[in-house]
XYZ file of N, CA and C in Angstrom:
312
model
N 0.828 -1.216 -0.010
C -0.005 0.002 -0.006
C 0.857 1.263 0.003
N 1.901 1.281 0.806
C 2.789 2.447 0.852
C 3.471 2.673 -0.494
N 3.931 1.614 -1.146
C 4.535 1.733 -2.468
C 3.542 2.292 -3.450
N 2.325 1.829 -3.401
C 1.266 2.296 -4.299
C 1.016 3.798 -4.105
N 1.184 4.263 -2.890
C 0.975 5.685 -2.605
C 2.191 6.547 -2.860
N 3.224 5.937 -3.397
C 4.407 6.735 -3.817
C 5.527 6.806 -2.807
N 5.465 6.056 -1.727
C 6.540 6.040 -0.750
C 7.711 5.208 -1.307
N 8.897 5.753 -1.150
C 10.086 5.045 -1.599
C 10.495 3.912 -0.677
N 11.526 3.176 -1.102
C 11.998 2.021 -0.334
C 12.422 2.414 1.098
N 13.174 3.500 1.235
C 13.655 3.916 2.588
C 12.460 4.281 3.450
N 11.512 5.010 2.922
C 10.334 5.388 3.693
C 9.545 4.173 4.150
N 9.453 3.193 3.264
C 8.722 1.970 3.630
C 9.453 1.207 4.733
N 10.781 1.170 4.644
C 11.555 0.504 5.717
C 11.369 1.238 7.043
N 11.431 2.552 6.985
C 11.260 3.342 8.218
C 9.849 3.125 8.800
N 8.857 3.074 7.939
C 7.488 2.836 8.392
C 7.359 1.458 9.052
N 8.022 0.457 8.524
C 7.997 -0.857 9.153
C 8.625 -0.803 10.531
N 9.730 -0.114 10.681
C 10.387 0.012 11.965
C 9.531 0.863 12.931
N 8.887 1.881 12.417
C 8.043 2.750 13.222
C 6.878 1.965 13.851
N 6.410 0.962 13.149
C 5.276 0.184 13.640
C 5.662 -1.207 14.148
N 6.932 -1.453 14.338
C 7.405 -2.750 14.808
C 6.803 -3.025 16.169
N 6.370 -4.286 16.429
C 5.742 -4.600 17.710
C 6.701 -4.512 18.904
N 7.990 -4.631 18.656
C 8.976 -4.586 19.742
C 9.390 -3.136 20.022
N 9.080 -2.581 21.203
C 9.452 -1.202 21.511
C 10.935 -0.922 21.385
N 11.754 -1.938 21.643
C 13.218 -1.764 21.526
C 13.634 -1.424 20.097
N 12.987 -2.029 19.150
C 13.241 -1.751 17.753
C 12.878 -0.287 17.410
N 11.762 0.185 17.951
C 11.355 1.587 17.736
C 12.286 2.557 18.434
N 12.759 2.166 19.622
C 13.703 2.988 20.327
C 15.058 3.057 19.555
N 15.464 1.950 18.991
C 16.653 1.957 18.158
C 16.493 2.892 16.952
N 15.311 2.919 16.399
C 15.014 3.802 15.275
C 15.197 5.260 15.693
N 14.696 5.605 16.851
C 14.840 6.994 17.375
C 16.333 7.343 17.413
N 17.126 6.462 17.923
C 18.563 6.744 18.094
C 19.300 6.838 16.758
N 18.826 6.109 15.762
C 19.529 6.106 14.464
C 19.074 7.210 13.538
N 17.854 7.710 13.673
C 17.304 8.678 12.759
C 18.210 9.884 12.479
N 18.790 10.525 13.490
C 19.558 11.736 13.204
C 20.763 11.509 12.313
N 21.271 10.288 12.274
C 22.471 10.047 11.451
C 22.184 9.371 10.131
N 20.914 9.183 9.792
C 20.553 8.526 8.564
C 20.661 9.488 7.376
N 21.475 9.147 6.414
C 21.638 9.998 5.238
C 20.381 10.014 4.414
N 19.996 11.202 3.954
C 18.852 11.321 3.061
C 17.499 11.223 3.750
N 17.494 11.250 5.062
C 16.243 11.128 5.802
C 16.045 12.398 6.655
N 14.865 12.957 6.539
C 14.516 14.096 7.398
C 13.962 13.513 8.699
N 14.726 13.550 9.766
C 14.328 12.846 10.996
C 13.141 13.480 11.724
N 12.907 14.754 11.546
C 11.885 15.437 12.338
C 10.513 14.819 12.165
N 10.119 14.532 10.948
C 8.778 13.962 10.681
C 8.649 12.619 11.404
N 9.666 11.802 11.275
C 9.612 10.477 11.897
C 9.647 10.584 13.408
N 10.443 11.540 13.942
C 10.469 11.699 15.387
C 9.123 12.141 15.938
N 8.436 12.997 15.211
C 7.102 13.389 15.675
C 6.141 12.206 15.704
N 6.265 11.323 14.746
C 5.455 10.065 14.818
C 5.793 9.297 16.049
N 7.078 9.179 16.330
C 7.530 8.399 17.509
C 7.197 9.088 18.802
N 6.926 10.369 18.810
C 6.457 11.083 20.006
C 5.062 10.587 20.413
N 4.388 9.919 19.543
C 3.045 9.391 19.823
C 3.051 7.888 20.056
N 4.234 7.332 20.214
C 4.379 5.890 20.397
C 3.675 5.444 21.683
N 3.136 4.221 21.683
C 2.511 3.718 22.902
C 3.511 3.499 24.068
N 4.775 3.362 23.754
C 5.793 3.112 24.796
C 6.371 4.420 25.283
N 6.337 4.647 26.597
C 6.840 5.900 27.187
C 8.333 6.120 26.931
N 9.105 5.059 26.930
C 10.538 5.219 26.677
C 10.823 5.682 25.263
N 10.089 5.184 24.312
C 10.229 5.594 22.902
C 9.818 7.066 22.781
N 8.661 7.421 23.383
C 8.225 8.827 23.338
C 9.247 9.757 23.981
N 9.793 9.319 25.104
C 10.816 10.132 25.810
C 12.025 10.375 24.970
N 12.505 9.349 24.286
C 13.723 9.483 23.435
C 13.439 10.389 22.269
N 12.280 10.240 21.636
C 11.941 11.106 20.495
C 11.760 12.552 20.900
N 11.051 12.785 21.992
C 10.829 14.116 22.467
C 12.147 14.752 22.936
N 13.010 13.955 23.546
C 14.286 14.467 24.012
C 15.125 14.970 22.832
N 15.119 14.221 21.714
C 15.860 14.671 20.538
C 15.291 15.953 19.963
N 13.961 15.988 19.854
C 13.319 17.191 19.303
C 13.522 18.404 20.215
N 13.608 18.178 21.511
C 13.758 19.283 22.447
C 15.089 19.989 22.350
N 16.027 19.369 21.665
C 17.384 19.987 21.556
C 17.500 20.915 20.348
N 16.453 21.035 19.555
C 16.507 21.879 18.371
C 16.386 23.375 18.735
N 16.806 24.203 17.841
C 16.643 25.636 18.039
C 15.529 26.174 17.099
N 14.898 25.266 16.371
C 13.842 25.681 15.423
C 12.539 25.968 16.217
N 12.100 27.212 16.225
C 10.922 27.584 16.981
C 9.634 26.865 16.559
N 9.513 26.537 15.270
C 8.310 25.829 14.816
C 8.274 24.429 15.381
N 9.376 23.743 15.420
C 9.473 22.404 15.984
C 9.191 22.449 17.471
N 9.772 23.445 18.155
C 9.565 23.542 19.580
C 8.118 23.831 19.928
N 7.458 24.623 19.079
C 6.025 24.923 19.318
C 5.205 23.629 19.176
N 5.469 22.855 18.152
C 4.784 21.563 17.998
C 5.057 20.646 19.181
N 6.268 20.628 19.630
C 6.664 19.769 20.764
C 5.909 20.196 22.017
N 5.759 21.495 22.232
C 5.033 21.984 23.406
C 3.584 21.476 23.374
N 2.960 21.467 22.198
C 1.589 20.978 22.087
C 1.534 19.484 22.443
N 2.493 18.741 21.965
C 2.541 17.299 22.310
C 2.756 17.115 23.834
N 3.594 17.926 24.389
C 3.875 17.809 25.824
C 2.626 18.088 26.641
N 1.851 19.092 26.209
C 0.649 19.461 26.922
C -0.367 18.309 26.970
N -0.351 17.474 25.946
C -1.263 16.352 25.881
C -0.674 15.074 26.405
N 0.552 15.122 26.854
C 1.290 13.917 27.310
C 0.727 13.404 28.618
N 0.291 12.148 28.684
C -0.270 11.600 29.915
C 0.782 11.308 31.000
N 2.016 11.231 30.621
C 3.111 10.811 31.533
C 3.814 12.048 32.093
N 3.511 12.432 33.325
C 4.056 13.634 33.942
C 5.573 13.601 34.021
N 6.248 12.509 34.417
C 7.694 12.509 34.448
C 8.312 12.771 33.056
N 7.657 12.257 32.037
C 8.131 12.512 30.671
C 8.018 13.965 30.318
N 6.912 14.608 30.674
C 6.735 16.054 30.428
C 7.834 16.834 31.096
N 8.095 16.512 32.368
C 9.107 17.252 33.129
C 10.511 17.021 32.555
N 10.820 15.807 32.156
C 12.137 15.506 31.600
C 12.365 16.283 30.305
N 11.377 16.278 29.450
C 11.530 16.948 28.186
C 11.613 18.456 28.348
N 10.850 18.990 29.275
C 10.928 20.404 29.528
C 12.302 20.805 30.080
N 12.896 19.964 30.916
C 14.254 20.250 31.409
C 15.266 20.223 30.280
N 15.147 19.222 29.403
C 16.057 19.161 28.265
C 15.926 20.424 27.416
N 14.727 20.868 27.229
C 14.465 21.984 26.373
C 15.040 23.283 26.964
N 15.016 23.441 28.263
C 15.475 24.665 28.903
C 16.978 24.709 29.051
N 17.680 23.581 28.837
C 19.127 23.550 28.901
C 19.699 24.229 27.655
N 20.005 25.484 27.791
C 20.606 26.191 26.655
C 19.601 26.641 25.603
N 18.352 26.487 25.880
C 17.288 26.875 24.952
C 16.422 27.931 25.590
N 15.481 28.427 24.830
C 14.476 29.346 25.337
C 13.584 28.572 26.303
N 13.308 29.136 27.476
C 12.442 28.403 28.416
C 11.057 28.129 27.827
N 10.428 27.047 28.324
C 9.094 26.680 27.878
C 8.141 27.776 28.269
N 7.263 28.173 27.343
C 6.277 29.251 27.642
C 5.188 28.754 28.523
């Protein structure tokens, strides 16, 4: 179906990893995304911010929180506001304020 909709081979592989039943595989994807050539990690990281596993969400949000891009930070704030896991919200906000503009 993804190929039919025009997704390339790399995107299909990433989509398979994004939906892998093992949370460790999805966590590994979070860690590899920033160094993958030809891949824009932000889109994939935002998908992983909605992962059912709190550890995967934490890793994805932690990476996004280190950006200086105000548009990404604004999107991240919205995700944080809806985050059911209070420790995760606090951790990501701390990461974001380390050398960044404080959370509004």
